[in-house]
Amino acid sequence: MTSQPSSGETSSGPPSPGQDFTGRDITVLAGQARKASDVLKALSHETRLLILWLLSENEKSVSELEELLALPQAAVSQQLARLRLDHLVSTRREGRIIHYSITNPEVSAVVTSLYDLLCGTADQES
């Protein structure tokens, strides 16, 4: 038996900040938690997180990412492949150059918020 949302509340998404999860459909919440966990796993690798921070500004090619990260092409490509498998980045080919961008605006918002929360004060101090 699943509980029904209260008036003004839908079961399609999590409650807004400050709202209570009580009375929410646990199956829906479990699915949402699984999706969130998958995104957080992808973000848990330093290089992948750096790549996503850089891509949150605008799309970049592998060679641009190599230069910005000071990493070899193989290392950058390996992490981009993982981000593609997780459906966090997409590609656009322009001749021989492949450009990467963040697939989902919500993911861009998450990585930007994460940067602002954890690194924003360090930027202000320097």
PDB file of C-alpha atoms in Angstrom:
ATOM      1  CA  MET A   1       0.000   0.000   0.000  1.00  0.00           C
ATOM      2  CA  THR A   2       1.404   3.376  -0.990  1.00  0.00           C
ATOM      3  CA  SER A   3       0.475   6.594   0.683  1.00  0.00           C
ATOM      4  CA  GLN A   4      -1.165   9.377  -1.267  1.00  0.00           C
ATOM      5  CA  PRO A   5       0.417  12.802  -1.423  1.00  0.00           C
ATOM      6  CA  SER A   6      -1.217  15.506   0.637  1.00  0.00           C
ATOM      7  CA  SER A   7      -2.965  18.376  -1.095  1.00  0.00           C
ATOM      8  CA  GLY A   8      -0.619  20.473  -3.195  1.00  0.00           C
ATOM      9  CA  GLU A   9       2.068  17.783  -3.146  1.00  0.00           C
ATOM     10  CA  THR A  10       2.848  15.390  -5.999  1.00  0.00           C
ATOM     11  CA  SER A  11       4.507  12.000  -5.822  1.00  0.00           C
ATOM     12  CA  SER A  12       6.581  12.589  -8.969  1.00  0.00           C
ATOM     13  CA  GLY A  13       9.480  14.296  -7.211  1.00  0.00           C
ATOM     14  CA  PRO A  14      11.059  14.841  -3.839  1.00  0.00           C
ATOM     15  CA  PRO A  15       9.678  17.525  -1.568  1.00  0.00           C
ATOM     16  CA  SER A  16      11.042  21.033  -1.816  1.00  0.00           C
ATOM     17  CA  PRO A  17      13.790  22.007   0.627  1.00  0.00           C
ATOM     18  CA  GLY A  18      12.402  22.184   4.138  1.00  0.00           C
ATOM     19  CA  GLN A  19       9.525  19.804   3.381  1.00  0.00           C
ATOM     20  CA  ASP A  20       9.031  16.473   5.097  1.00  0.00           C
ATOM     21  CA  PHE A  21       9.559  13.099   3.396  1.00  0.00           C
ATOM     22  CA  THR A  22       6.910  11.532   5.660  1.00  0.00           C
ATOM     23  CA  GLY A  23       4.023  10.167   3.663  1.00  0.00           C
ATOM     24  CA  ARG A  24       6.022   9.932   0.437  1.00  0.00           C
ATOM     25  CA  ASP A  25       5.876   6.777  -1.674  1.00  0.00           C
ATOM     26  CA  ILE A  26       8.969   4.842  -0.560  1.00  0.00           C
ATOM     27  CA  THR A  27       9.252   3.135  -3.958  1.00  0.00           C
ATOM     28  CA  VAL A  28       9.455   6.512  -5.689  1.00  0.00           C
ATOM     29  CA  LEU A  29      11.956   7.774  -3.108  1.00  0.00           C
ATOM     30  CA  ALA A  30      14.082   4.628  -3.502  1.00  0.00           C
ATOM     31  CA  GLY A  31      14.254   5.126  -7.267  1.00  0.00           C
ATOM     32  CA  GLN A  32      15.208   8.762  -6.830  1.00  0.00           C
ATOM     33  CA  ALA A  33      17.822   7.838  -4.223  1.00  0.00           C
ATOM     34  CA  ARG A  34      19.304   5.280  -6.634  1.00  0.00           C
ATOM     35  CA  LYS A  35      19.595   7.904  -9.395  1.00  0.00           C
ATOM     36  CA  ALA A  36      21.136  10.413  -6.990  1.00  0.00           C
ATOM     37  CA  SER A  37      23.574   7.781  -5.732  1.00  0.00           C
ATOM     38  CA  ASP A  38      24.698   7.029  -9.293  1.00  0.00           C
ATOM     39  CA  VAL A  39      25.410  10.715  -9.929  1.00  0.00           C
ATOM     40  CA  LEU A  40      27.272  11.028  -6.619  1.00  0.00           C
ATOM     41  CA  LYS A  41      29.418   7.980  -7.488  1.00  0.00           C
ATOM     42  CA  ALA A  42      30.449   9.681 -10.727  1.00  0.00           C
ATOM     43  CA  LEU A  43      31.227  12.887  -8.817  1.00  0.00           C
ATOM     44  CA  SER A  44      33.314  10.999  -6.245  1.00  0.00           C
ATOM     45  CA  HIS A  45      36.361  10.864  -8.545  1.00  0.00           C
ATOM     46  CA  GLU A  46      38.528  13.983  -8.436  1.00  0.00           C
ATOM     47  CA  THR A  47      39.266  14.100 -12.176  1.00  0.00           C
ATOM     48  CA  ARG A  48      35.638  13.502 -13.168  1.00  0.00           C
ATOM     49  CA  LEU A  49      34.521  16.268 -10.820  1.00  0.00           C
ATOM     50  CA  LEU A  50      37.130  18.640 -12.263  1.00  0.00           C
ATOM     51  CA  ILE A  51      35.975  17.781 -15.789  1.00  0.00           C
ATOM     52  CA  LEU A  52      32.361  18.485 -14.878  1.00  0.00           C
ATOM     53  CA  TRP A  53      33.317  21.795 -13.246  1.00  0.00           C
ATOM     54  CA  LEU A  54      35.138  22.804 -16.437  1.00  0.00           C
ATOM     55  CA  LEU A  55      32.274  21.654 -18.655  1.00  0.00           C
ATOM     56  CA  SER A  56      29.774  23.574 -16.531  1.00  0.00           C
ATOM     57  CA  GLU A  57      31.285  26.752 -18.042  1.00  0.00           C
ATOM     58  CA  ASN A  58      30.935  25.579 -21.667  1.00  0.00           C
ATOM     59  CA  GLU A  59      31.732  22.635 -23.918  1.00  0.00           C
ATOM     60  CA  LYS A  60      35.345  21.619 -24.350  1.00  0.00           C
ATOM     61  CA  SER A  61      37.355  19.272 -26.545  1.00  0.00           C
ATOM     62  CA  VAL A  62      39.550  16.486 -25.189  1.00  0.00           C
ATOM     63  CA  SER A  63      42.679  18.486 -26.031  1.00  0.00           C
ATOM     64  CA  GLU A  64      41.326  21.544 -24.171  1.00  0.00           C
ATOM     65  CA  LEU A  65      40.595  19.373 -21.132  1.00  0.00           C
ATOM     66  CA  GLU A  66      44.065  17.768 -21.340  1.00  0.00           C
ATOM     67  CA  GLU A  67      45.676  21.197 -21.291  1.00  0.00           C
ATOM     68  CA  LEU A  68      43.508  22.560 -18.473  1.00  0.00           C
ATOM     69  CA  LEU A  69      43.940  19.461 -16.311  1.00  0.00           C
ATOM     70  CA  ALA A  70      47.617  18.868 -17.198  1.00  0.00           C
ATOM     71  CA  LEU A  71      46.824  15.193 -17.677  1.00  0.00           C
ATOM     72  CA  PRO A  72      47.631  12.783 -20.513  1.00  0.00           C
ATOM     73  CA  GLN A  73      44.994  12.176 -23.184  1.00  0.00           C
ATOM     74  CA  ALA A  74      44.454   8.581 -22.030  1.00  0.00           C
ATOM     75  CA  ALA A  75      43.578   9.654 -18.478  1.00  0.00           C
ATOM     76  CA  VAL A  76      41.162  12.351 -19.661  1.00  0.00           C
ATOM     77  CA  SER A  77      39.534  10.029 -22.208  1.00  0.00           C
ATOM     78  CA  GLN A  78      39.081   7.295 -19.595  1.00  0.00           C
ATOM     79  CA  GLN A  79      37.180   9.631 -17.286  1.00  0.00           C
ATOM     80  CA  LEU A  80      35.133  11.082 -20.149  1.00  0.00           C
ATOM     81  CA  ALA A  81      34.160   7.532 -21.141  1.00  0.00           C
ATOM     82  CA  ARG A  82      32.901   6.889 -17.613  1.00  0.00           C
ATOM     83  CA  LEU A  83      30.931  10.156 -17.642  1.00  0.00           C
ATOM     84  CA  ARG A  84      29.407   9.166 -21.004  1.00  0.00           C
ATOM     85  CA  LEU A  85      28.414   5.749 -19.629  1.00  0.00           C
ATOM     86  CA  ASP A  86      26.744   7.523 -16.709  1.00  0.00           C
ATOM     87  CA  HIS A  87      24.924   9.803 -19.213  1.00  0.00           C
ATOM     88  CA  LEU A  88      26.409  12.904 -17.598  1.00  0.00           C
ATOM     89  CA  VAL A  89      28.175  14.203 -20.714  1.00  0.00           C
ATOM     90  CA  SER A  90      27.391  14.130 -24.415  1.00  0.00           C
ATOM     91  CA  THR A  91      29.532  14.635 -27.489  1.00  0.00           C
ATOM     92  CA  ARG A  92      29.411  16.717 -30.615  1.00  0.00           C
ATOM     93  CA  ARG A  93      31.786  15.989 -33.486  1.00  0.00           C
ATOM     94  CA  GLU A  94      33.300  18.786 -35.525  1.00  0.00           C
ATOM     95  CA  GLY A  95      35.574  17.171 -38.107  1.00  0.00           C
ATOM     96  CA  ARG A  96      38.203  15.274 -36.131  1.00  0.00           C
ATOM     97  CA  ILE A  97      37.488  17.166 -32.908  1.00  0.00           C
ATOM     98  CA  ILE A  98      35.014  15.835 -30.356  1.00  0.00           C
ATOM     99  CA  HIS A  99      33.461  18.398 -28.042  1.00  0.00           C
ATOM    100  CA  TYR A 100      32.046  17.373 -24.671  1.00  0.00           C
ATOM    101  CA  SER A 101      29.258  19.064 -22.756  1.00  0.00           C
ATOM    102  CA  ILE A 102      27.147  18.303 -19.706  1.00  0.00           C
ATOM    103  CA  THR A 103      24.012  16.454 -20.785  1.00  0.00           C
ATOM    104  CA  ASN A 104      21.642  17.518 -18.063  1.00  0.00           C
ATOM    105  CA  PRO A 105      21.217  21.079 -16.731  1.00  0.00           C
ATOM    106  CA  GLU A 106      20.410  19.651 -13.287  1.00  0.00           C
ATOM    107  CA  VAL A 107      23.838  17.975 -13.170  1.00  0.00           C
ATOM    108  CA  SER A 108      25.426  21.287 -14.109  1.00  0.00           C
ATOM    109  CA  ALA A 109      23.501  22.939 -11.262  1.00  0.00           C
ATOM    110  CA  VAL A 110      24.658  20.238  -8.810  1.00  0.00           C
ATOM    111  CA  VAL A 111      28.348  20.542  -9.690  1.00  0.00           C
ATOM    112  CA  THR A 112      28.166  24.343  -9.687  1.00  0.00           C
ATOM    113  CA  SER A 113      26.430  24.315  -6.285  1.00  0.00           C
ATOM    114  CA  LEU A 114      28.998  21.853  -4.967  1.00  0.00           C
ATOM    115  CA  TYR A 115      31.793  24.134  -6.116  1.00  0.00           C
ATOM    116  CA  ASP A 116      30.116  27.189  -4.587  1.00  0.00           C
ATOM    117  CA  LEU A 117      29.529  25.406  -1.265  1.00  0.00           C
ATOM    118  CA  LEU A 118      32.957  23.825  -0.889  1.00  0.00           C
ATOM    119  CA  CYS A 119      35.285  26.058  -2.871  1.00  0.00           C
ATOM    120  CA  GLY A 120      33.598  29.443  -3.073  1.00  0.00           C
ATOM    121  CA  THR A 121      35.097  30.655   0.197  1.00  0.00           C
ATOM    122  CA  ALA A 122      38.591  29.629  -0.933  1.00  0.00           C
ATOM    123  CA  ASP A 123      38.152  31.774  -4.074  1.00  0.00           C
ATOM    124  CA  GLN A 124      37.064  34.744  -1.967  1.00  0.00           C
ATOM    125  CA  GLU A 125      40.071  34.420   0.355  1.00  0.00           C
ATOM    126  CA  SER A 126      42.640  34.516  -2.467  1.00  0.00           C
TER     127      SER A 126
END
